[in-house]
Coordinates of C-alpha atoms in Angstrom, one line a residue:
X1 CA 29.0 2.9 19.7
X2 CA 26.9 1.6 16.7
X3 CA 28.8 0.3 13.7
X4 CA 28.2 0.9 10.1
X5 CA 30.8 -0.4 7.7
X6 CA 31.5 2.3 5.2
X7 CA 32.7 0.9 1.9
X8 CA 35.1 2.6 -0.5
X9 CA 33.6 4.4 -3.4
X10 CA 34.0 2.5 -6.5
X11 CA 11.9 4.2 -18.0
X12 CA 10.4 5.3 -18.8
X13 CA 12.5 7.3 -21.2
X14 CA 13.0 11.0 -21.6
X15 CA 9.7 13.0 -21.8
X16 CA 9.1 16.5 -23.0
X17 CA 7.2 17.1 -19.8
X18 CA 9.1 17.3 -16.4
X19 CA 7.9 14.9 -13.7
X20 CA 6.9 17.6 -11.2
X21 CA 6.0 20.5 -13.5
X22 CA 2.3 20.5 -12.9
X23 CA 2.4 20.1 -9.1
X24 CA 1.5 23.8 -8.4
X25 CA -1.4 23.8 -10.9
X26 CA -3.3 20.7 -9.5
X27 CA -6.7 21.5 -8.0
X28 CA -7.1 21.6 -4.3
X29 CA -8.8 18.7 -2.5
X30 CA -12.5 19.6 -2.3
X31 CA -14.7 19.3 0.8
X32 CA -17.9 17.5 -0.3
X33 CA -21.3 19.0 0.7
X34 CA -22.2 17.7 4.1
X35 CA -25.7 16.5 3.1
X36 CA -24.2 14.4 0.3
X37 CA -21.6 12.8 2.5
X38 CA -24.1 11.9 5.2
X39 CA -26.5 10.4 2.7
X40 CA -23.7 8.2 1.3
X41 CA -22.9 7.3 4.9
X42 CA -26.4 6.1 5.5
X43 CA -26.4 4.1 2.3
X44 CA -23.1 2.5 3.4
X45 CA -24.3 1.4 6.9
X46 CA -27.7 0.2 5.7
X47 CA -26.5 -3.4 4.8
X48 CA -25.5 -4.0 8.4
X49 CA -28.7 -2.8 10.2
X50 CA -32.2 -3.9 10.7
X51 CA -35.1 -1.5 10.2
X52 CA -35.2 -0.4 13.8
X53 CA -31.4 0.1 14.0
X54 CA -31.4 2.0 10.7
X55 CA -34.1 4.4 11.8
X56 CA -32.2 5.2 15.0
X57 CA -29.0 5.8 13.0
X58 CA -30.9 7.9 10.5
X59 CA -32.2 10.1 13.4
X60 CA -28.6 10.4 14.7
X61 CA -27.4 11.5 11.3
X62 CA -30.2 14.1 10.9
X63 CA -29.5 15.4 14.4
X64 CA -25.8 15.7 13.5
X65 CA -26.5 17.3 10.1
X66 CA -28.7 20.0 11.7
X67 CA -26.6 20.5 14.8
X68 CA -22.9 20.1 15.5
X69 CA -22.2 18.7 12.1
X70 CA -23.1 22.0 10.5
X71 CA -20.7 23.8 12.7
X72 CA -17.9 21.3 12.2
X73 CA -18.5 21.4 8.5
X74 CA -18.1 25.2 8.4
X75 CA -14.9 25.0 10.4
X76 CA -13.7 22.4 7.9
X77 CA -14.4 24.7 5.0
X78 CA -12.5 27.5 6.7
X79 CA -9.6 25.1 7.1
X80 CA -9.8 24.2 3.4
X81 CA -9.5 27.8 2.4
X82 CA -5.9 28.0 3.8
X83 CA -4.7 24.6 2.6
X84 CA -4.4 23.0 -0.8
X85 CA -5.1 19.7 0.8
X86 CA -7.1 20.0 4.0
X87 CA -6.6 16.3 4.8
X88 CA -2.9 15.9 4.1
X89 CA -1.4 16.5 7.6
X90 CA -4.2 15.0 9.4
X91 CA -4.2 11.8 7.3
X92 CA -0.4 11.4 7.7
X93 CA -0.6 11.8 11.5
X94 CA -3.8 9.8 12.2
X95 CA -3.2 7.0 9.7
X96 CA 0.5 6.6 10.3
X97 CA 2.6 8.8 12.5
X98 CA 0.5 8.7 15.6
X99 CA 0.4 4.9 15.7
X100 CA 2.2 3.5 18.7
X101 CA 2.0 -0.2 17.7
X102 CA 4.8 -1.8 15.7
X103 CA 4.1 -0.2 12.4
X104 CA 6.7 -2.6 10.7
X105 CA 4.4 -5.5 11.5
X106 CA 1.0 -4.0 11.3
X107 CA 1.3 -1.1 8.9
X108 CA 4.1 -1.6 6.4
X109 CA 3.4 -2.9 2.9
X110 CA 5.3 -5.5 0.9
X111 CA 5.2 -7.9 -1.9
X112 CA 7.1 -10.4 -4.1
X113 CA 9.0 -9.7 -7.3
X114 CA 7.5 -11.5 -10.4
X115 CA 10.9 -12.2 -11.8
X116 CA 10.6 -16.0 -11.5
X117 CA 8.0 -15.9 -14.2
X118 CA 10.6 -15.1 -16.8
X119 CA 14.4 -15.2 -16.4
X120 CA 14.9 -15.7 -12.7
X121 CA 13.5 -18.9 -11.4
X122 CA 14.5 -19.8 -7.8
X123 CA 18.1 -21.0 -7.8
X124 CA 20.7 -21.1 -5.0
X125 CA 23.8 -19.1 -5.6
X126 CA 22.2 -16.3 -7.6
X127 CA 21.4 -13.9 -4.8
X128 CA 24.2 -11.4 -5.4
X129 CA 24.2 -11.7 -9.2
X130 CA 20.5 -10.9 -9.4
X131 CA 20.7 -8.3 -6.6
X132 CA 23.3 -6.2 -8.4
X133 CA 21.3 -6.2 -11.7
X134 CA 18.1 -5.2 -9.9
X135 CA 19.8 -2.5 -7.8
X136 CA 21.4 -1.1 -11.0
X137 CA 18.0 -0.7 -12.7
X138 CA 16.5 0.9 -9.6
X139 CA 19.4 3.4 -9.5
X140 CA 18.7 4.2 -13.2
X141 CA 15.1 5.0 -12.2
X142 CA 16.4 7.3 -9.3
X143 CA 18.6 9.0 -11.9
X144 CA 15.6 9.6 -14.3
X145 CA 13.5 10.9 -11.3
X146 CA 16.3 13.4 -10.4
X147 CA 16.3 14.6 -14.0
X148 CA 12.5 14.8 -13.9
X149 CA 12.3 12.4 -16.9
X150 CA 9.8 9.9 -15.3
X151 CA 6.6 10.2 -17.2
X152 CA 3.8 12.1 -15.5
X153 CA 0.9 9.7 -14.7
X154 CA -2.7 10.5 -15.8
X155 CA -6.2 9.2 -15.2
X156 CA -7.8 9.8 -18.6
X157 CA -6.7 13.4 -19.4
X158 CA -6.4 14.3 -15.7
X159 CA -2.8 14.9 -14.5
X160 CA -2.1 13.0 -11.3
X161 CA -0.1 14.3 -8.3
X162 CA 3.5 13.0 -8.5
X163 CA 4.7 14.1 -5.0
X164 CA 4.7 10.5 -3.7
X165 CA 7.5 9.7 -6.2
X166 CA 9.8 12.0 -4.3
X167 CA 9.4 9.8 -1.2
X168 CA 10.6 6.5 -2.9
X169 CA 14.3 7.4 -2.3
X170 CA 16.2 9.0 0.6
X171 CA 13.2 8.8 2.9
X172 CA 12.8 7.5 6.4
X173 CA 10.4 7.6 9.3
X174 CA 11.9 8.8 12.6
X175 CA 10.3 7.4 15.8
X176 CA 8.9 9.9 18.3
X177 CA 7.7 9.4 21.8
X178 CA 4.1 10.5 21.0
X179 CA 4.3 11.0 17.2
X180 CA 6.7 9.9 14.5
X181 CA 8.1 12.2 11.7
X182 CA 9.2 11.7 8.2
X183 CA 12.6 12.9 6.9
X184 CA 13.0 13.2 3.1
X185 CA 16.4 14.1 1.6
X186 CA 15.6 13.6 -2.1
X187 CA 16.3 16.5 -4.4
X188 CA 16.1 16.8 -8.2
X189 CA 19.1 17.9 -10.2
X190 CA 17.8 21.5 -10.3
X191 CA 17.2 21.5 -6.5
X192 CA 20.7 20.5 -5.5
X193 CA 22.7 17.6 -4.1
X194 CA 21.0 14.4 -3.2
X195 CA 22.3 11.5 -1.1
X196 CA 23.6 8.7 -3.3
X197 CA 24.7 5.9 -0.9
X198 CA 23.1 2.6 -0.3
X199 CA 22.7 0.7 3.0
X200 CA 23.1 -3.1 3.0
X201 CA 21.8 -5.3 5.8
X202 CA 23.3 -8.8 6.2
X203 CA 23.4 -11.1 9.2
X204 CA 22.7 -8.4 11.8
X205 CA 25.3 -6.0 10.3
X206 CA 25.0 -2.6 8.6
X207 CA 27.1 -1.6 5.6
X208 CA 27.1 1.5 3.4
X209 CA 28.6 2.3 0.0
X210 CA 28.2 5.1 -2.5
X211 CA 26.4 4.3 -5.7
X212 CA 28.2 7.2 -7.5
X213 CA 32.0 7.1 -8.1
X214 CA 33.7 10.1 -9.7
X215 CA 30.4 11.3 -11.1
X216 CA 29.4 7.9 -12.6
X217 CA 26.9 5.4 -11.4
X218 CA 28.3 2.1 -10.3
X219 CA 27.6 -0.6 -12.9
X220 CA 26.4 -4.2 -12.1
X221 CA 29.9 -5.7 -11.9
X222 CA 31.0 -2.9 -9.5
X223 CA 27.9 -3.4 -7.3
X224 CA 28.6 -7.2 -7.5
X225 CA 32.1 -6.6 -5.9
X226 CA 30.7 -4.6 -3.1
X227 CA 27.9 -7.0 -2.2
X228 CA 30.3 -10.0 -2.6
X229 CA 32.7 -8.4 -0.1
X230 CA 29.8 -7.8 2.4
X231 CA 28.5 -11.3 2.1
X232 CA 31.9 -13.0 2.5
X233 CA 32.7 -10.9 5.5
X234 CA 29.4 -11.6 7.2
X235 CA 29.7 -15.3 6.5
X236 CA 33.2 -15.4 8.0
X237 CA 32.4 -13.5 11.2
X238 CA 29.8 -13.8 14.0
X239 CA 26.5 -12.2 13.3
X240 CA 26.2 -8.6 14.1
X241 CA 23.9 -7.1 16.9
X242 CA 20.9 -6.8 14.6
X243 CA 20.3 -3.1 15.2
X244 CA 17.6 -3.0 12.4
X245 CA 15.3 -5.2 14.6
X246 CA 14.7 -2.2 16.8
X247 CA 12.6 -0.7 14.0
X248 CA 10.1 -3.5 14.6
X249 CA 9.3 -2.7 18.2
X250 CA 6.5 -0.5 19.5
X251 CA 7.0 3.1 18.4
X252 CA 7.5 4.9 21.7
X253 CA 9.9 2.2 23.0
X254 CA 11.9 2.5 19.7
X255 CA 12.0 6.3 20.2
X256 CA 13.3 6.0 23.7
X257 CA 15.9 3.4 22.7
X258 CA 17.0 5.7 19.8
X259 CA 17.5 8.6 22.2
X260 CA 19.4 6.4 24.6
X261 CA 21.8 5.3 21.8
X262 CA 22.3 9.0 20.8
X263 CA 23.0 10.0 24.4
X264 CA 25.4 7.1 24.8
X265 CA 27.6 8.4 22.0
X266 CA 26.8 11.4 19.7
X267 CA 28.5 9.5 16.8
X268 CA 25.5 7.2 16.9
X269 CA 23.3 10.0 15.6
X270 CA 25.6 10.4 12.6
X271 CA 25.4 6.7 11.9
X272 CA 21.6 6.6 12.2
X273 CA 21.3 9.6 9.9
X274 CA 23.5 7.7 7.4
X275 CA 20.8 5.1 7.3
X276 CA 18.0 7.6 7.2
X277 CA 19.5 9.5 4.3
X278 CA 20.4 6.5 2.2
X279 CA 18.8 5.9 -1.2
X280 CA 17.2 2.7 -0.1
X281 CA 18.1 -0.4 1.9
X282 CA 19.4 -3.6 0.4
X283 CA 18.4 -6.7 2.5
X284 CA 20.5 -9.9 2.0
X285 CA 18.3 -12.5 3.5
X286 CA 19.5 -16.1 4.1
X287 CA 16.0 -17.6 3.6
X288 CA 15.2 -19.6 0.5
X289 CA 11.4 -19.3 0.1
X290 CA 9.5 -21.7 -2.2
X291 CA 8.0 -19.9 -5.1
X292 CA 6.2 -20.7 -8.4
X293 CA 4.4 -18.4 -10.9
X294 CA 1.2 -19.7 -9.3
X295 CA 2.2 -19.6 -5.7
X296 CA 4.1 -16.6 -4.2
X297 CA 2.8 -17.2 -0.7
X298 CA 6.2 -17.9 1.0
X299 CA 8.0 -15.1 -0.7
X300 CA 5.2 -12.7 0.3
X301 CA 5.0 -13.9 3.9
X302 CA 8.8 -13.6 4.4
X303 CA 8.7 -10.2 2.8
X304 CA 6.2 -9.0 5.4
X305 CA 7.3 -11.0 8.4
X306 CA 10.9 -12.1 7.7
X307 CA 14.1 -11.6 9.6
X308 CA 13.8 -8.2 11.4
X309 CA 17.6 -7.9 11.6
X310 CA 17.8 -7.5 7.9
X311 CA 14.8 -5.0 7.4
X312 CA 15.0 -1.3 8.3
X313 CA 11.3 -1.0 8.9
X314 CA 11.3 2.8 8.8
X315 CA 12.8 3.1 5.3
X316 CA 10.5 3.9 2.5
X317 CA 12.0 1.1 0.4
X318 CA 13.7 -2.1 1.5
X319 CA 14.8 -4.3 -1.5
X320 CA 15.0 -7.9 -0.3
X321 CA 17.1 -10.6 -2.0
X322 CA 16.7 -14.1 -0.7
X323 CA 19.4 -16.8 -0.9
X324 CA 17.7 -18.6 -3.8
X325 CA 17.5 -15.5 -6.0
X326 CA 13.8 -14.7 -5.3
X327 CA 13.1 -11.0 -4.5
X328 CA 10.7 -8.9 -2.5
X329 CA 10.0 -5.4 -1.4
X330 CA 9.2 -4.1 2.1
X331 CA 8.2 -0.5 2.7
X332 CA 7.0 2.0 5.3
X333 CA 3.5 2.9 4.1
X334 CA 3.4 6.4 5.5
X335 CA 5.2 8.4 2.8
X336 CA 3.5 6.9 -0.2
X337 CA 0.8 4.5 -1.4
X338 CA 1.5 1.3 -3.3
X339 CA 1.1 2.5 -6.9
X340 CA 4.1 4.9 -6.8
X341 CA 6.2 2.0 -5.7
X342 CA 4.8 -0.4 -8.3
X343 CA 5.5 2.1 -11.1
X344 CA 9.2 2.1 -10.1
X345 CA 9.2 -1.7 -9.7
X346 CA 7.6 -2.1 -13.1
X347 CA 10.3 0.0 -14.7
X348 CA 13.0 -2.3 -13.2
X349 CA 11.1 -5.4 -14.1
X350 CA 10.7 -4.3 -17.7
X351 CA 14.4 -3.5 -18.1
X352 CA 15.3 -6.9 -16.6
X353 CA 13.1 -8.7 -19.0
X354 CA 14.2 -6.6 -21.9
X355 CA 17.8 -7.7 -21.2
X356 CA 16.8 -11.3 -20.5
X357 CA 18.1 -10.8 -17.7
X358 CA 14.5 -14.3 11.1
X359 CA 11.5 -13.0 12.5
X360 CA 9.6 -14.9 15.3
X361 CA 6.9 -17.2 14.0
X362 CA 3.9 -15.0 13.1
X363 CA 0.2 -15.5 13.6
X364 CA -0.3 -14.7 10.0
X365 CA -2.0 -16.9 7.4
X366 CA -1.3 -15.7 3.9
X367 CA -1.8 -17.1 0.4
X368 CA -0.8 -15.6 -2.9
X369 CA -2.3 -17.4 -5.8
X370 CA -3.0 -16.8 -9.5
X371 CA -6.4 -17.4 -11.0
X372 CA -5.5 -18.3 -14.6
X373 CA -8.8 -19.1 -16.2
X374 CA -9.3 -15.6 -17.5
X375 CA -8.4 -12.0 -16.7
X376 CA -9.0 -8.4 -17.7
X377 CA -9.4 -9.2 -21.5
X378 CA -12.4 -11.4 -21.1
X379 CA -14.0 -9.3 -18.4
X380 CA -13.7 -6.2 -20.6
X381 CA -15.1 -8.1 -23.5
X382 CA -18.2 -8.6 -21.4
X383 CA -18.3 -4.8 -21.0
X384 CA -17.7 -5.0 -17.2
X385 CA -15.2 -3.1 -15.1
X386 CA -12.4 -5.6 -14.0
X387 CA -11.9 -4.0 -10.6
X388 CA -15.6 -4.0 -9.8
X389 CA -15.7 -7.6 -11.0
X390 CA -13.2 -8.6 -8.4
X391 CA -14.8 -6.5 -5.6
X392 CA -18.2 -8.0 -6.2
X393 CA -16.8 -11.5 -6.4
X394 CA -15.2 -10.8 -3.0
X395 CA -18.5 -9.6 -1.6
X396 CA -20.2 -12.8 -2.8
X397 CA -17.4 -15.0 -1.5
X398 CA -17.5 -13.4 2.0
X399 CA -21.3 -13.8 2.0
X400 CA -20.9 -17.4 1.1
X401 CA -18.2 -18.0 3.8
X402 CA -19.8 -16.0 6.6
X403 CA -23.5 -15.7 5.8
X404 CA -23.5 -11.9 6.2
X405 CA -22.3 -8.7 4.4
X406 CA -18.7 -7.8 4.8
X407 CA -17.8 -4.2 5.4
X408 CA -15.1 -3.4 2.9
X409 CA -12.4 -0.8 2.4
X410 CA -11.2 -0.4 -1.2
X411 CA -8.5 2.2 -1.9
X412 CA -9.3 4.9 -4.3
X413 CA -6.6 7.4 -5.2
X414 CA -7.2 11.2 -5.1
X415 CA -4.0 12.2 -6.9
X416 CA -6.0 14.3 -9.3
X417 CA -5.7 16.9 -6.5
X418 CA -2.6 18.5 -5.0
X419 CA -0.8 16.0 -2.7
X420 CA -3.9 13.8 -3.0
X421 CA -3.5 10.3 -1.3
X422 CA -6.6 8.1 -1.0
X423 CA -10.3 7.9 -0.3
X424 CA -12.3 4.9 0.8
X425 CA -14.6 3.1 -1.6
X426 CA -17.1 1.2 0.5
X427 CA -17.8 -1.9 -1.7
X428 CA -20.5 -3.4 0.4
X429 CA -23.6 -1.6 -1.0
X430 CA -27.2 -2.5 -0.7
X431 CA -27.1 -3.4 -4.4
X432 CA -24.2 -5.8 -3.8
X433 CA -26.0 -7.4 -0.9
X434 CA -29.2 -7.9 -2.8
X435 CA -27.3 -9.5 -5.6
X436 CA -25.3 -11.8 -3.2
X437 CA -28.7 -12.9 -1.7
X438 CA -30.0 -13.7 -5.1
X439 CA -26.9 -15.8 -5.9
X440 CA -27.7 -18.0 -2.8
X441 CA -31.4 -18.1 -3.5
X442 CA -32.3 -21.3 -5.5
X443 CA -35.6 -19.7 -6.6
X444 CA -33.9 -16.7 -8.3
X445 CA -33.6 -16.9 -12.0
X446 CA -30.4 -16.3 -14.0
X447 CA -32.1 -13.2 -15.5
X448 CA -32.9 -11.8 -12.0
X449 CA -29.4 -12.5 -10.8
X450 CA -27.9 -10.8 -13.9
X451 CA -30.1 -7.7 -13.5
X452 CA -29.1 -7.4 -9.8
X453 CA -25.4 -7.9 -10.6
X454 CA -25.5 -5.1 -13.2
X455 CA -27.1 -2.8 -10.6
X456 CA -24.3 -3.7 -8.2
X457 CA -21.8 -3.0 -10.9
X458 CA -23.3 0.4 -11.7
X459 CA -23.4 1.4 -8.0
X460 CA -19.8 0.5 -7.4
X461 CA -18.6 2.2 -10.5
X462 CA -20.5 5.4 -9.4
X463 CA -18.9 5.3 -6.0
X464 CA -15.4 4.8 -7.4
X465 CA -15.8 7.8 -9.7
X466 CA -17.1 10.0 -6.9
X467 CA -14.2 9.0 -4.6
X468 CA -11.5 9.7 -7.3
X469 CA -13.0 13.1 -7.9
X470 CA -12.9 14.1 -4.2
X471 CA -16.5 13.4 -3.5
X472 CA -16.1 10.5 -1.1
X473 CA -17.3 10.8 2.5
X474 CA -14.9 8.9 4.7
X475 CA -12.1 11.4 4.7
X476 CA -14.7 14.2 5.0
X477 CA -16.1 12.5 8.2
X478 CA -12.5 12.1 9.5
X479 CA -12.0 15.8 8.9
X480 CA -15.1 16.7 10.9
X481 CA -14.1 14.4 13.8
X482 CA -10.6 16.0 13.9
X483 CA -12.0 19.5 13.8
X484 CA -14.1 18.6 16.8
X485 CA -11.0 17.2 18.6
X486 CA -9.0 20.3 17.8
X487 CA -11.7 22.5 19.1
X488 CA -11.9 20.5 22.4
X489 CA -15.5 19.5 21.7
X490 CA -17.1 16.2 22.7
X491 CA -17.0 13.4 20.2
X492 CA -20.2 13.7 18.1
X493 CA -22.7 10.9 18.6
X494 CA -22.4 9.9 15.0
X495 CA -18.9 8.6 15.7
X496 CA -19.8 6.5 18.7
X497 CA -23.0 5.0 17.2
X498 CA -22.6 1.3 16.6
X499 CA -23.4 1.8 13.0
X500 CA -20.2 3.7 12.5
X501 CA -17.9 0.8 13.6
X502 CA -20.2 -2.0 12.3
X503 CA -19.9 -0.6 8.8
X504 CA -16.2 -0.3 9.1
X505 CA -15.7 3.3 10.4
X506 CA -12.7 4.0 12.6
X507 CA -10.5 1.4 10.9
X508 CA -12.9 -1.5 11.5
X509 CA -13.3 -2.8 8.0
X510 CA -13.5 -6.6 7.8
X511 CA -12.2 -6.5 4.3
X512 CA -9.2 -4.3 3.6
X513 CA -8.6 -4.4 -0.1
X514 CA -6.7 -2.7 -2.9
X515 CA -6.1 -3.1 -6.6
X516 CA -2.3 -3.0 -7.1
X517 CA -2.9 -2.3 -10.8
X518 CA -2.8 -4.0 -14.1
X519 CA 0.9 -5.0 -14.0
X520 CA 2.8 -8.1 -13.0
X521 CA 3.3 -6.7 -9.5
X522 CA 1.1 -7.9 -6.7
X523 CA 1.3 -6.7 -3.1
X524 CA -0.1 -7.4 0.3
X525 CA -1.2 -5.9 3.6
X526 CA -2.5 -7.4 6.9
X527 CA -6.2 -7.3 8.0
X528 CA -7.4 -4.2 9.8
X529 CA -9.2 -6.2 12.4
X530 CA -8.6 -9.5 14.1
X531 CA -11.7 -11.1 12.5
X532 CA -10.9 -9.7 9.1
X533 CA -9.0 -10.2 5.9
X534 CA -6.4 -8.3 3.8
X535 CA -7.1 -8.7 0.1
X536 CA -4.9 -7.3 -2.5
X537 CA -5.0 -8.1 -6.2
X538 CA -3.5 -7.4 -9.5
X539 CA -5.4 -7.9 -12.7
X540 CA -3.6 -8.9 -15.9
X541 CA -5.0 -9.7 -19.3
X542 CA -5.1 -13.4 -18.7
X543 CA -5.1 -13.9 -15.0
X544 CA -5.9 -12.3 -11.6
X545 CA -3.2 -12.5 -8.9
X546 CA -4.7 -12.5 -5.3
X547 CA -2.9 -12.1 -2.0
X548 CA -5.3 -12.9 0.9
X549 CA -4.3 -12.7 4.6
X550 CA -6.0 -13.5 7.9
X551 CA -5.0 -14.3 11.5
X552 CA -4.6 -18.0 12.4
X553 CA -5.7 -17.2 15.9
X554 CA -9.2 -16.1 14.6
X555 CA -11.4 -19.2 14.3
X556 CA -13.9 -17.4 12.0
X557 CA -11.5 -16.5 9.2
X558 CA -9.5 -18.6 6.7
X559 CA -7.5 -16.8 4.0
X560 CA -7.1 -20.1 2.0
X561 CA -10.9 -20.8 2.0
X562 CA -11.9 -17.2 1.1
X563 CA -9.4 -17.0 -1.7
X564 CA -10.6 -20.3 -3.2
X565 CA -14.2 -19.2 -2.8
X566 CA -13.4 -15.9 -4.6
X567 CA -11.9 -17.9 -7.5
X568 CA -15.1 -20.0 -7.7
X569 CA -17.2 -16.7 -7.7
X570 CA -15.1 -15.5 -10.7
X571 CA -16.4 -18.6 -12.5
X572 CA -19.9 -18.1 -11.2
X573 CA -20.1 -14.5 -12.4
X574 CA -18.7 -15.4 -15.8
X575 CA -21.2 -18.2 -16.2
X576 CA -23.9 -15.8 -15.2
X577 CA -23.0 -13.5 -18.1
X578 CA -23.1 -16.5 -20.5
X579 CA -26.4 -17.9 -19.2
X580 CA -28.0 -14.4 -19.3
X581 CA -26.4 -13.7 -22.6
X582 CA -24.7 -10.5 -21.4

């Protein structure tokens, strides 16, 4: 029988609005007009095709638009009439739950805590002390969320969907033979009782204790006693069996093992459910990663690819505490996107500052550096959008490193709509490519380069706005493909055309990117394709934090070189605004 050691029981401020009060009044996710989506698709694939190839693809698109595409679009519209978010179930299944690879390795998200920049520099012997404070502030956020006192997020005046915040706590993915599922046990105070226990992983063992005792939340000294007991016991006994490592294996295999364990002893189901229902998982990791405010590489790498015996990869939130007091987060990506997590982490970080407060060797190359010459403040002063600034710098850097355009996925959120998740901003536009070419053309003047850069900025800003307002095309095309599959129809030619994959379709983007916000929290994810890069970034007033990843086994890519080239492109772009008197 499995063993979990059960321990004895021992913001955002109040808002007039309730966190989830507008959920039922959010607009439904729209289905864009078919002709508009296909026109945008043609614009997106154009940088990757010669004239003959483009003409062929244009013919395919016209044939699709006037033929099967029209029928599929009509069926998609019919589906949208009966659902407030026609994409939600499909996206969850196709992007996450249907995956059979190890999602802990290839799909989960993670990142370092920025606490070393203020009051928590790396220091041996501080692991438990810092963990109990961090856990306590996270529990306070859970308490605010249950009371619906977490502030509603907005984009301008538009209310954003808050459903993902329900998934931060008491949420776990359950492996299935062909498709996984998500169990969420979180409830607000008005909805009823909510699980209140924590699970702690340490040296291959699993422990649990309740965070509420006699109606009151445990305070940091009480949490400290629990964690100290766990640590001492684990250090005085042989390592445990490392059950958590099973969450890192291929999904079907993990599902079969899980069923085997349950058949072996029915009590194992109860113990597995104990983990599933927990608020979140606390990971006590023996590693001591090197970290400085300018270099989080080692903390980030271990957060993503550290000891699997102390990571429950299916939990929505693993809070990692390393031996030297550095911290990290590791999360199943399926129930929420990064910004919901970052909002919670920012709350804990703010409170900590306010109070002054072994995995096998991976193929991963990862760097996490800070560009400190300037940040959002100076970019805004130049009347440029900071996110677009970074995206165009990345396009230029990729062009410099590889001599060709880089098909790019940037995350746009669609949380203006009911249960909205994301849409794809395709950053590699013809305008961006023309500008990149001018930057490498010695005969191009500063004025010509500046004009082309402004055109590229305008195009990217336009695409972002469209995507955030439900007018992107990638999710629309996915819906059309899935409608065809549900109807048992052949895959339309559009989706097997080489232009589709060359431009990034079907999860083939060479650059997988996301802005993690304008806070101190950065994040990371791995490349979508073997010859690609993961590129996450946070933009602060005075600096830009970049996490870039690639695969060591790919001779074409080098995360270190790309990151350094991006930093140089930041300088080149700023110099261009000065030279051209922008």
